[in-house]
CSV table of C-alpha atoms in Angstrom, one decimal:
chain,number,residue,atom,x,y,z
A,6,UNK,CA,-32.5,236.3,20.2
A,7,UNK,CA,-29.7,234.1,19.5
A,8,UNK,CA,-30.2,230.7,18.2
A,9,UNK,CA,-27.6,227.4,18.4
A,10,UNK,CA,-25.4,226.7,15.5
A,11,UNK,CA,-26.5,223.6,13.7
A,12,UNK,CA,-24.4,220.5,14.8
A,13,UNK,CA,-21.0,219.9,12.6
A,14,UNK,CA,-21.8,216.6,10.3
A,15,UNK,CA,-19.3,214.0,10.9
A,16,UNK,CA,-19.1,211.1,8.6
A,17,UNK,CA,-17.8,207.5,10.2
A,18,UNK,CA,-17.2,205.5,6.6
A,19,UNK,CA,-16.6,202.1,7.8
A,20,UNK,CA,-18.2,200.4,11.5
A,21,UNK,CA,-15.6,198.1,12.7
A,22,UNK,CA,-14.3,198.6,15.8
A,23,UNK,CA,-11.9,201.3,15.3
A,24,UNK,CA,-14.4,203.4,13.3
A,25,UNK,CA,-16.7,202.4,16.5
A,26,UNK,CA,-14.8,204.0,18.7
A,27,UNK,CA,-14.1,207.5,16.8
A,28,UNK,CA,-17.5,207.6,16.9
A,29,UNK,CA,-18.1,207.1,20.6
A,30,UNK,CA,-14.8,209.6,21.1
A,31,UNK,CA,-16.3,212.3,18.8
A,32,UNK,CA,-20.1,211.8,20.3
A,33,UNK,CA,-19.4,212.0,23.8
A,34,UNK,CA,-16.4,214.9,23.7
A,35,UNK,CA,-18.3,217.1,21.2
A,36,UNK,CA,-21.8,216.7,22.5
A,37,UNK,CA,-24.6,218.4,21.0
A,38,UNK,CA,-22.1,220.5,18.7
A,39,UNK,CA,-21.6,217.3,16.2
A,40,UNK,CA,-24.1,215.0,14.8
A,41,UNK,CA,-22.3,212.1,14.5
A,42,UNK,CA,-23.6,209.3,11.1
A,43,UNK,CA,-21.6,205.9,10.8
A,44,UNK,CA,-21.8,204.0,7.0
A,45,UNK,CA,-21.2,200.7,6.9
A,46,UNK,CA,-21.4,198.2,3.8
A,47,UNK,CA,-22.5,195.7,5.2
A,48,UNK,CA,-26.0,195.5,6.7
A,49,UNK,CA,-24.8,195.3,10.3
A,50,UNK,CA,-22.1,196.7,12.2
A,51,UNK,CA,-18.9,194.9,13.8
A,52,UNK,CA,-19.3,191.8,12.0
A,53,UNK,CA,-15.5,191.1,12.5
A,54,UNK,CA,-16.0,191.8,15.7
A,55,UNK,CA,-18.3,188.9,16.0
A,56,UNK,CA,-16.1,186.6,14.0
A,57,UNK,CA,-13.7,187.2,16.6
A,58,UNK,CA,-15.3,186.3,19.3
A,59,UNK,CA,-15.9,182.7,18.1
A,60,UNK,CA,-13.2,182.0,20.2
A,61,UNK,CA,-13.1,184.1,22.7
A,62,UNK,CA,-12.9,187.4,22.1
A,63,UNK,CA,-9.1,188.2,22.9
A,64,UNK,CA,-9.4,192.4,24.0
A,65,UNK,CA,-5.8,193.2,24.5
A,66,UNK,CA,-2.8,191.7,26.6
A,67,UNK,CA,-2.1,192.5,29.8
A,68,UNK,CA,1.7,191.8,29.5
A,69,UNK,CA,4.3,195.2,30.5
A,70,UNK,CA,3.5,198.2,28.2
A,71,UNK,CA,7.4,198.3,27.1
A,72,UNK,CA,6.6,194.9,25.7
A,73,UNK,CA,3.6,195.7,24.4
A,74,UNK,CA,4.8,198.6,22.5
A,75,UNK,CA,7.1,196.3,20.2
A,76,UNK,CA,4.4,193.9,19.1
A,77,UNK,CA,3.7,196.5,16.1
A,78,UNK,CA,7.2,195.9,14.5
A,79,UNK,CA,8.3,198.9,12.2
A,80,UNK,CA,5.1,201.0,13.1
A,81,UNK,CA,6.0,201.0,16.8
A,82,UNK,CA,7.3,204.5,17.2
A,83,UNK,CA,4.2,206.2,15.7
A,84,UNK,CA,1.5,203.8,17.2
A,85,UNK,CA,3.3,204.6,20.9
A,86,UNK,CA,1.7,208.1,20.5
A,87,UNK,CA,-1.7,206.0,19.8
A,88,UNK,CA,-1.2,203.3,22.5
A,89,UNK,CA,-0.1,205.7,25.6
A,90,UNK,CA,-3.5,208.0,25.0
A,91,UNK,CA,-5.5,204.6,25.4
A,92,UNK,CA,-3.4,201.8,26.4
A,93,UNK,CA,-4.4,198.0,27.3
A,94,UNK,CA,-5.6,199.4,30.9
A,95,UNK,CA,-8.0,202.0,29.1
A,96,UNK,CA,-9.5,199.4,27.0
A,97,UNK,CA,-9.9,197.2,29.9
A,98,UNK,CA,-12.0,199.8,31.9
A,99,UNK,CA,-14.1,200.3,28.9
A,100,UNK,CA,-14.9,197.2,28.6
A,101,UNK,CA,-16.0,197.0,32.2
A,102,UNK,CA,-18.1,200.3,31.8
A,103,UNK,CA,-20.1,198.4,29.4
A,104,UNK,CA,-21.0,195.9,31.8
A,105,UNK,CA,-18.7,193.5,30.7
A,106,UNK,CA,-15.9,192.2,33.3
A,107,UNK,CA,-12.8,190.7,32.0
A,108,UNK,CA,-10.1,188.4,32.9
A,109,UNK,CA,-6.5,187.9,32.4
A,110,UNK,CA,-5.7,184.1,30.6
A,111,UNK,CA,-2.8,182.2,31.4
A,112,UNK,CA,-1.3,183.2,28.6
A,113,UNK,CA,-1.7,187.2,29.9
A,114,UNK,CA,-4.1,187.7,27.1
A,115,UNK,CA,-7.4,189.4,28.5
A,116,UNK,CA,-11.0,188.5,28.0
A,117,UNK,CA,-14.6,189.4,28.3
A,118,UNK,CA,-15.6,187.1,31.1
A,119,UNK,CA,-18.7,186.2,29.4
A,120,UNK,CA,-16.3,185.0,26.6
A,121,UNK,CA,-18.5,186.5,23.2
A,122,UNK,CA,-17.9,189.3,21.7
A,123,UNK,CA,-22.3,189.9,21.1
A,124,UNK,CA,-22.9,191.4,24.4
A,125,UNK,CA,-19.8,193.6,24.3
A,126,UNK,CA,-21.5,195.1,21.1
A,127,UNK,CA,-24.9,194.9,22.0
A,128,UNK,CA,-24.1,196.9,24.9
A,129,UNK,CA,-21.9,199.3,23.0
A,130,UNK,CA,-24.1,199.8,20.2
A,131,UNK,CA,-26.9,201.2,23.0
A,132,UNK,CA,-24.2,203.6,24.0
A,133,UNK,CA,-23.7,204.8,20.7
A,134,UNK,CA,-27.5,205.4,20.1
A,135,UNK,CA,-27.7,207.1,23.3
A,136,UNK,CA,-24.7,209.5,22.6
A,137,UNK,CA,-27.0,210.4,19.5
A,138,UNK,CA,-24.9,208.5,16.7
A,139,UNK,CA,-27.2,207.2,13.9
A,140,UNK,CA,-25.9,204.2,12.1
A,141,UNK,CA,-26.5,203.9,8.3
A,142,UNK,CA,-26.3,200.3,6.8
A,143,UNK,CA,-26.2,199.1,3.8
A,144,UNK,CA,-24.2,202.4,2.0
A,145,UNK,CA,-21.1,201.8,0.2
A,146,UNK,CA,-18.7,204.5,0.1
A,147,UNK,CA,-17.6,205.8,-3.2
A,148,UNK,CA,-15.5,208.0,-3.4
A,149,UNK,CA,-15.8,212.1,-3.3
A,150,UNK,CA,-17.9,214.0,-5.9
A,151,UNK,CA,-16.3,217.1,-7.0
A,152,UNK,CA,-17.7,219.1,-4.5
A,153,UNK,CA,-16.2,217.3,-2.1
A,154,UNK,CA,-19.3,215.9,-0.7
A,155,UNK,CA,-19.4,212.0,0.0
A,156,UNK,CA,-20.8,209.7,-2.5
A,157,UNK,CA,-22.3,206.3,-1.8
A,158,UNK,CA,-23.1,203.6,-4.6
A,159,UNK,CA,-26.8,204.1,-4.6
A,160,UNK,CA,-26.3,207.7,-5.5
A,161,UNK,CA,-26.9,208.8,-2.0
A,162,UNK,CA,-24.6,211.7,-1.0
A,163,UNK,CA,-23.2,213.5,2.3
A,164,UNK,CA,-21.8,216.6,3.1
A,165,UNK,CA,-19.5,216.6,6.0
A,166,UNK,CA,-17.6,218.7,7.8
A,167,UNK,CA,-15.0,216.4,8.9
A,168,UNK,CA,-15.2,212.1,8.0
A,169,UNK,CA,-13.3,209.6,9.7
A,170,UNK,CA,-12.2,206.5,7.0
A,171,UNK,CA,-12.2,203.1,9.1
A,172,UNK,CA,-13.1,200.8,6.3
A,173,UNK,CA,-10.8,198.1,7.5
A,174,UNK,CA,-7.9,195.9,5.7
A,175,UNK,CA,-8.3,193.5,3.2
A,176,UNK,CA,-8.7,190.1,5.2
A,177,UNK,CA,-12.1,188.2,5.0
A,178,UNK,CA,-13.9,189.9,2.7
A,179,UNK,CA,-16.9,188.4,3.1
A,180,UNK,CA,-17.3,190.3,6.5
A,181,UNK,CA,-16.9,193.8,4.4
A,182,UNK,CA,-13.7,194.8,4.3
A,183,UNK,CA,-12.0,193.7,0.8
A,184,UNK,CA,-9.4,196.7,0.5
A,185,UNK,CA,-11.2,198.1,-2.1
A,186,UNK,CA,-10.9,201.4,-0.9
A,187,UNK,CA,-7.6,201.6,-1.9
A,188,UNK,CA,-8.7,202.8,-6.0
A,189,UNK,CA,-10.8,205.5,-4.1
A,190,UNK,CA,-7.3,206.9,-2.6
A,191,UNK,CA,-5.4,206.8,-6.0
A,192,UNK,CA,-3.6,210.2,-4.8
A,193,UNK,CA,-2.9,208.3,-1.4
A,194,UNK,CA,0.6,206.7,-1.3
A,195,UNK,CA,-0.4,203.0,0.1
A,196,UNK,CA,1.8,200.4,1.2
A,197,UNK,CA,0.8,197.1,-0.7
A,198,UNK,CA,-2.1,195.1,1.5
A,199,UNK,CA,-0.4,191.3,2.4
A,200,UNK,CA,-1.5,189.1,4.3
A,201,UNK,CA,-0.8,189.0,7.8
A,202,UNK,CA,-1.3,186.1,10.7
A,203,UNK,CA,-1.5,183.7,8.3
A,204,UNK,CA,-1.0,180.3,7.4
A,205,UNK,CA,1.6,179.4,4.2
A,206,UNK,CA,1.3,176.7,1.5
A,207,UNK,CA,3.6,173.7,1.8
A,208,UNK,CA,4.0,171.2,-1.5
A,209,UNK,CA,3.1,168.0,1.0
A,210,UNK,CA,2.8,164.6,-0.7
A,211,UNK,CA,-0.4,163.3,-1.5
A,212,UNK,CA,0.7,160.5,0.3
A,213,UNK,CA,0.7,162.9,3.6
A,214,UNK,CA,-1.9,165.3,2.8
A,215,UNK,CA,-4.5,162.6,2.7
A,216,UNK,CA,-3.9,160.5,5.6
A,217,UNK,CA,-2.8,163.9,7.9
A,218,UNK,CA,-4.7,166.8,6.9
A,219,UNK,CA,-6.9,168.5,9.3
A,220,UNK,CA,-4.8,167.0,11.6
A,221,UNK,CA,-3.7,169.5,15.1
A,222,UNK,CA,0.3,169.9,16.0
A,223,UNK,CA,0.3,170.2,19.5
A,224,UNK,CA,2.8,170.9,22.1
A,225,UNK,CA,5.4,172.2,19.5
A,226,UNK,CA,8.3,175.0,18.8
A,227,UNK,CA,8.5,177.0,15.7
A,228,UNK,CA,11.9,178.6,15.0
A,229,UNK,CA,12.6,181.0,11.9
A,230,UNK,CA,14.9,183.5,12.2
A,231,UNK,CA,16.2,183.4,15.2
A,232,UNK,CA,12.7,183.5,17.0
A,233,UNK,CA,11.2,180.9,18.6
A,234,UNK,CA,7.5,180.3,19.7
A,235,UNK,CA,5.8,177.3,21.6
A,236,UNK,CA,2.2,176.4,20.2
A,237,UNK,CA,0.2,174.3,18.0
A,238,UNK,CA,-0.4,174.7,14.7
A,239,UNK,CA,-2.7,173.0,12.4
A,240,UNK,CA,-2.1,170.6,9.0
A,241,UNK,CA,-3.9,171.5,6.2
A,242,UNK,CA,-4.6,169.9,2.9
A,243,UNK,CA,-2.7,173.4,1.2
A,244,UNK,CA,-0.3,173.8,4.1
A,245,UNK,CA,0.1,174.6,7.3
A,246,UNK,CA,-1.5,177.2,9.8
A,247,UNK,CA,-2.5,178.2,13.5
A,248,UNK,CA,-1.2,180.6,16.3
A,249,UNK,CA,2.0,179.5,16.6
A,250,UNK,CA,2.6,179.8,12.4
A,251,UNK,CA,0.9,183.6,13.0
A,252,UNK,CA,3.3,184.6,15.9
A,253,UNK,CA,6.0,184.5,12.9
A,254,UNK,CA,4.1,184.9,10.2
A,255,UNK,CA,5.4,188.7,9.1
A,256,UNK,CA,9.4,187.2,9.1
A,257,UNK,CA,8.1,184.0,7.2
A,258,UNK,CA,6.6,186.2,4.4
A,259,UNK,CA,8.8,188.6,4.0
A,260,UNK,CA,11.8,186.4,3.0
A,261,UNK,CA,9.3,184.2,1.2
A,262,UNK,CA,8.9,187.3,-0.8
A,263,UNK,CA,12.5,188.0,-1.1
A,264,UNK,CA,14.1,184.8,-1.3
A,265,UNK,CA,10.9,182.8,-2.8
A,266,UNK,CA,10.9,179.8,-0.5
A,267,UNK,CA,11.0,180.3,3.5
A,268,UNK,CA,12.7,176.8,5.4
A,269,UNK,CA,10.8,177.0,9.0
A,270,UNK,CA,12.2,174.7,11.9
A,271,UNK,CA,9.8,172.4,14.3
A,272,UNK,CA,10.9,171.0,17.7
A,273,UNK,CA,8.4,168.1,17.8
A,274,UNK,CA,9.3,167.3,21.7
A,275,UNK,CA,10.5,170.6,22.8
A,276,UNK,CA,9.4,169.3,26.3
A,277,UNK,CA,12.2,167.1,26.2
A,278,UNK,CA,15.4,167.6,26.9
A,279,UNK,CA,18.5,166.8,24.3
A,280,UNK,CA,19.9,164.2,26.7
A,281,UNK,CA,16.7,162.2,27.6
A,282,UNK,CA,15.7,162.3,23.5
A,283,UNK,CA,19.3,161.3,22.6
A,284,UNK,CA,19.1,158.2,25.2
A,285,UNK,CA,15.3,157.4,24.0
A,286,UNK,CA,16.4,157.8,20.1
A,287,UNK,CA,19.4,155.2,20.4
A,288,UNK,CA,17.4,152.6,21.5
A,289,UNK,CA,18.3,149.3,19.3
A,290,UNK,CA,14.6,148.9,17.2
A,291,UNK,CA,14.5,145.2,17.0
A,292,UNK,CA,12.5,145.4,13.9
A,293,UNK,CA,10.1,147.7,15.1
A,294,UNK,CA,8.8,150.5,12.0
A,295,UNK,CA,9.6,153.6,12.3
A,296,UNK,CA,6.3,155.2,13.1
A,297,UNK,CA,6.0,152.1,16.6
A,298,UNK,CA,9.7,153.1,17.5
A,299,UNK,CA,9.1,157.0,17.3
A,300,UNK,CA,5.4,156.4,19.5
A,301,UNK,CA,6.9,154.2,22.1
A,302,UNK,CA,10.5,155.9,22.5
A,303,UNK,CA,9.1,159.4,22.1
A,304,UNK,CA,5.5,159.6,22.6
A,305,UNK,CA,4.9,161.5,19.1
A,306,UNK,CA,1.4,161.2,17.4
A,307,UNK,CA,0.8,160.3,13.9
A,308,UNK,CA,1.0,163.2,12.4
A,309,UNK,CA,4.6,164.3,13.7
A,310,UNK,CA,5.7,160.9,12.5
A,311,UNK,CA,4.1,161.4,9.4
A,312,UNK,CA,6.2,164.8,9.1
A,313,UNK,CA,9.4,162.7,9.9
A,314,UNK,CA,9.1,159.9,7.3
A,315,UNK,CA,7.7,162.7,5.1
A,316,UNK,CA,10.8,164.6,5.2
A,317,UNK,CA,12.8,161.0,4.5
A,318,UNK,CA,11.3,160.4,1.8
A,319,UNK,CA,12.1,164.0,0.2
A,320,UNK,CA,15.5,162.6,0.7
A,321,UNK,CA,16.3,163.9,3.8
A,322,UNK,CA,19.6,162.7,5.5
A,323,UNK,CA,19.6,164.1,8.5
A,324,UNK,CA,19.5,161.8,12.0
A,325,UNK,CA,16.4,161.0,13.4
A,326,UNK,CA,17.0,163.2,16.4
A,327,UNK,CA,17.7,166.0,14.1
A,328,UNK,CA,14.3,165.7,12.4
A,329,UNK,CA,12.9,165.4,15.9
A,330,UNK,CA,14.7,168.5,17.3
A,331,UNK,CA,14.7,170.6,14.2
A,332,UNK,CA,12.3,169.1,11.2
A,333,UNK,CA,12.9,171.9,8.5
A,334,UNK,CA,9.7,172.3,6.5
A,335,UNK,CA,10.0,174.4,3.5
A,336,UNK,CA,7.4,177.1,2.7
A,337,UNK,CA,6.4,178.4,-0.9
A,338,UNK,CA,3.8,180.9,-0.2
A,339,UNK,CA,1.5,182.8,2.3
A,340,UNK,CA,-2.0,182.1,2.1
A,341,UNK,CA,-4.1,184.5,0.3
A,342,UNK,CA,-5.2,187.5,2.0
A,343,UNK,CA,-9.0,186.3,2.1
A,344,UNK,CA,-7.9,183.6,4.7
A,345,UNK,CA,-5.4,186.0,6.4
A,346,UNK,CA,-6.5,187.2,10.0
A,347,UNK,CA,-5.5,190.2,9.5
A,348,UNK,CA,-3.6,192.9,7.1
A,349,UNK,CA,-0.3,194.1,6.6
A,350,UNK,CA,0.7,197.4,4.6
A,351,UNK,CA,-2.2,200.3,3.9
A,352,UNK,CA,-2.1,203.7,3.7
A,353,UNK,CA,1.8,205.2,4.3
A,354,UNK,CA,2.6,207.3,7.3
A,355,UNK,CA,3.8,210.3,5.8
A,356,UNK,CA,1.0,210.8,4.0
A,357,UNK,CA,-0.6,211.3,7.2
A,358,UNK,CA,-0.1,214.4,10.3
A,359,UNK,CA,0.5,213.7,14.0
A,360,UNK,CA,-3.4,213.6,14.1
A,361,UNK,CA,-3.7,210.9,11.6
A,362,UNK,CA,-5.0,213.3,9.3
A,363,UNK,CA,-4.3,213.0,5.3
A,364,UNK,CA,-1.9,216.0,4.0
A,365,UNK,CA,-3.7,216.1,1.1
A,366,UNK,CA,-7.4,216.3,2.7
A,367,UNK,CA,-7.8,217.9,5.0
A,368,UNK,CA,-10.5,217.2,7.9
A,369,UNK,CA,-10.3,213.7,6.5
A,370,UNK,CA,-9.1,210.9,8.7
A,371,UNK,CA,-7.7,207.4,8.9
A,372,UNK,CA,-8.1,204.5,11.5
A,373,UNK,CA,-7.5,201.1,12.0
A,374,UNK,CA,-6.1,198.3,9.5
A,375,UNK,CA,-6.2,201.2,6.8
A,376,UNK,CA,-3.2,202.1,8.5
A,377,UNK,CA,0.5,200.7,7.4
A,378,UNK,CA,1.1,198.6,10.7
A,379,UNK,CA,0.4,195.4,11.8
A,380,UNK,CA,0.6,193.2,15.0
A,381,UNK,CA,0.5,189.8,16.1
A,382,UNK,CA,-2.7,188.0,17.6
A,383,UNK,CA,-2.9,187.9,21.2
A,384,UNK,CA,-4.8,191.3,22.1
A,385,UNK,CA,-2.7,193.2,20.0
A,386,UNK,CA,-4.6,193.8,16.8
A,387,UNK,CA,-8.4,195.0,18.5
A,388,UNK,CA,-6.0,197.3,20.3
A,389,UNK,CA,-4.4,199.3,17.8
A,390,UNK,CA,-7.4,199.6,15.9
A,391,UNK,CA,-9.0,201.0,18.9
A,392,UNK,CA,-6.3,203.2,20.0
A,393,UNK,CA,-6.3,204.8,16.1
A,394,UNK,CA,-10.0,204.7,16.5
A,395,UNK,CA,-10.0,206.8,19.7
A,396,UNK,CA,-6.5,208.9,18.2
A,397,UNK,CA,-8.6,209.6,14.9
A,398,UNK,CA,-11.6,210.8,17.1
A,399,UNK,CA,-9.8,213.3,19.2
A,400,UNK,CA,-8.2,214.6,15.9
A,401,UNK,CA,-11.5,215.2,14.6
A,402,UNK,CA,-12.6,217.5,17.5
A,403,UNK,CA,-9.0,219.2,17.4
A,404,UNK,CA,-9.8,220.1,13.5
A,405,UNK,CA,-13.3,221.2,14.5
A,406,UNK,CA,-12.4,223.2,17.1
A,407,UNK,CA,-9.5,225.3,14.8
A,408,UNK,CA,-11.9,225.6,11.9
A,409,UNK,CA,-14.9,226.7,13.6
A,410,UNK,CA,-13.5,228.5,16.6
A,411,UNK,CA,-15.9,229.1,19.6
């Protein structure tokens, strides 16, 4: 009488949404041939996730794939092979299979209609269960024994047959993923972890910073590099910081890093053309202040005056409709990666195979912001990590399958 081979042990370390989703890939493809354990840190899963959805949980972007493809800068050509096996249409319907129905926003992104991210995961976590995926809180990863076998902090070990590593980036620690990882993977050539969508630190007069931080920038255009974006942004008592500062963010840091100061340029009317502000700026005063002229001629609020007489009194000699067109506002310094969005650099791509599997272990895999890549906000981010989420899942069936053939 034959009997059934015991189920292959596959280890998830790490349950964000891209570990998530290898688990849900290996589950339902492999069946009852692969018993499938997620270990997370933290005592619940998809805690970023959650944070996320604060404000609307932003899925992906609906805008042309072509596009869409060179939102992940330098990592483009390797994450194409990710994105084209489950692109911003697959993620959609597998939203919508969870009962969840989205919506395209005016700005293309796309949305869970119900606008949270806690039903999405409450409905996803009851898939998981049902596909037989058990989910183990609460264990730390730490490292590999000598066996090879997994260890865990509170001397709890695993033996798997193949482990997916998803343990995030290094932004907002406090939600588990602190890039701690990296002295785990000391044989692992890893791109240095930096910040990434994040604000930057500006040397602002007290003067300023206390009458004008916390204070929005609306209805503005950022320009560095020759890229522009139209946004807000948001003062702070550090800096400055919002989605408009995040769309250039990964220019703005680099040349902070390799010219140590980055000088950023803000159209404070950019819905205004250069003849109508010329006409309203040469407008005799008649002993008006500044700040009266600038809010009656030009409509700006406070704190885009307060940015003009700021940058006059650093000694500033440009014209006033140069400050209003292009106020140049010098940056020193990203913010630190615990109040980054997300993360830049992680673990290099050649240390990796087609199936983002490490050389150097085999039947050990990599997903998400572990990954050397990064991407704007707007969709983009929760969609790499679940395409590499899904890619690192059907590379751990492929391995199965050519190490324990049928």
């Amino acid at each position: 009488m034959s009997t059934n081979p015991s189920p292959q042990r596959i280890a998830i370390i790490g349950g964000g949404p891209a570990g998530l989703m290898a688990a849900e890939v290996i589950a339902r493809e492999g069946g009852d041939t692969v018993a499938v354990t997620v270990f997370e840190r933290m005592p619940s899963v998809g805690r970023k996730l959650l944070m996320a959805g604060r404000g609307g949980l932003n899925i992906t972007h609906s805008e042309a794939i072509e596009r869409f493809h060179t939102r992940y800068g330098a990592a483009e050509g390797w994450m194409r092979t990710a994105l084209e096996a489950f692109p911003p249409s697959a993620l959609v319907q597998w939203c919508e299979a969870l009962g969840q129905p989205t919506f395209v926003g005016s700005s293309g992104r796309v949305f869970p209609r119900a606008m949270k991210a806690s039903p999405l995961l409450r409905a996803w976590l009851t898939r998981l269960n049902d596909l037989g995926v058990t989910l183990k809180p609460r264990a730390e990863w730490a490292g590999w024994a000598a066996d090879g076998t997994l260890r865990f902090a509170d001397g709890g070990i695993y033996a798997a047959d193949a482990t997916v590593l998803a343990l995030g980036g290094a932004s907002w620690p406090r939600l588990g993923a602190d890039g701690t990882w990296a002295t785990l993977l000391s044989d692992i050539a890893i791109t240095p972890l930096q910040p990434a969508n994040c604000g930057f630190h500006v040397d602002w007069s007290e003067h300023f910073r206390s009458r004008h931080a916390g204070s929005p920038l609306k209805r503005i255009a950022l320009s560095f590099a020759g890229q522009t974006i139209r946004g807000e942004a948001m003062i702070g008592a550090q800096g400055i910081e919002g989605g408009a500062i995040y769309a250039l963010s990964a220019r703005l840091r680099d040349a902070i890093a390799r010219d140590g100061a980055a000088e950023l340029l803000i159209d404070l009317r950019p819905d205004m053309d250069d003849a109508e502000l010329h006409e309203k700026l040469s407008q005799p005063r008649r002993g008006a202040s500044l700040a009266n002229f600038l809010r009656k001629q030009i409509n700006l609020p406070p704190v885009a005056i307060g940015l003009i007489q700021e940058a006059l009194h650093g000694g500033s000699t440009a014209s006033l409709e140069t400050l209003v067109r292009g106020l140049r506002l010098r940056l020193t310094a990203p913010f630190g990666l615990a109040r980054a969005i997300s993360t830049a650099g992680g673990i290099a791509l050649d240390e990796l195979d087609q199936h983002l599997m490490l050389r150097k272990r085999p039947g050990v895999f990599v997903a998400g912001e572990m990954l050397d890549w990064e991407a704007p906000t707007g969709g983009y981010l929760l969609q790499g990590c679940m395409a590499t989420g899904v890619a690192a899942g059907h590379g751990v069936l492929r391995w199965l399958r050519q190490a324990h053939p049928a």
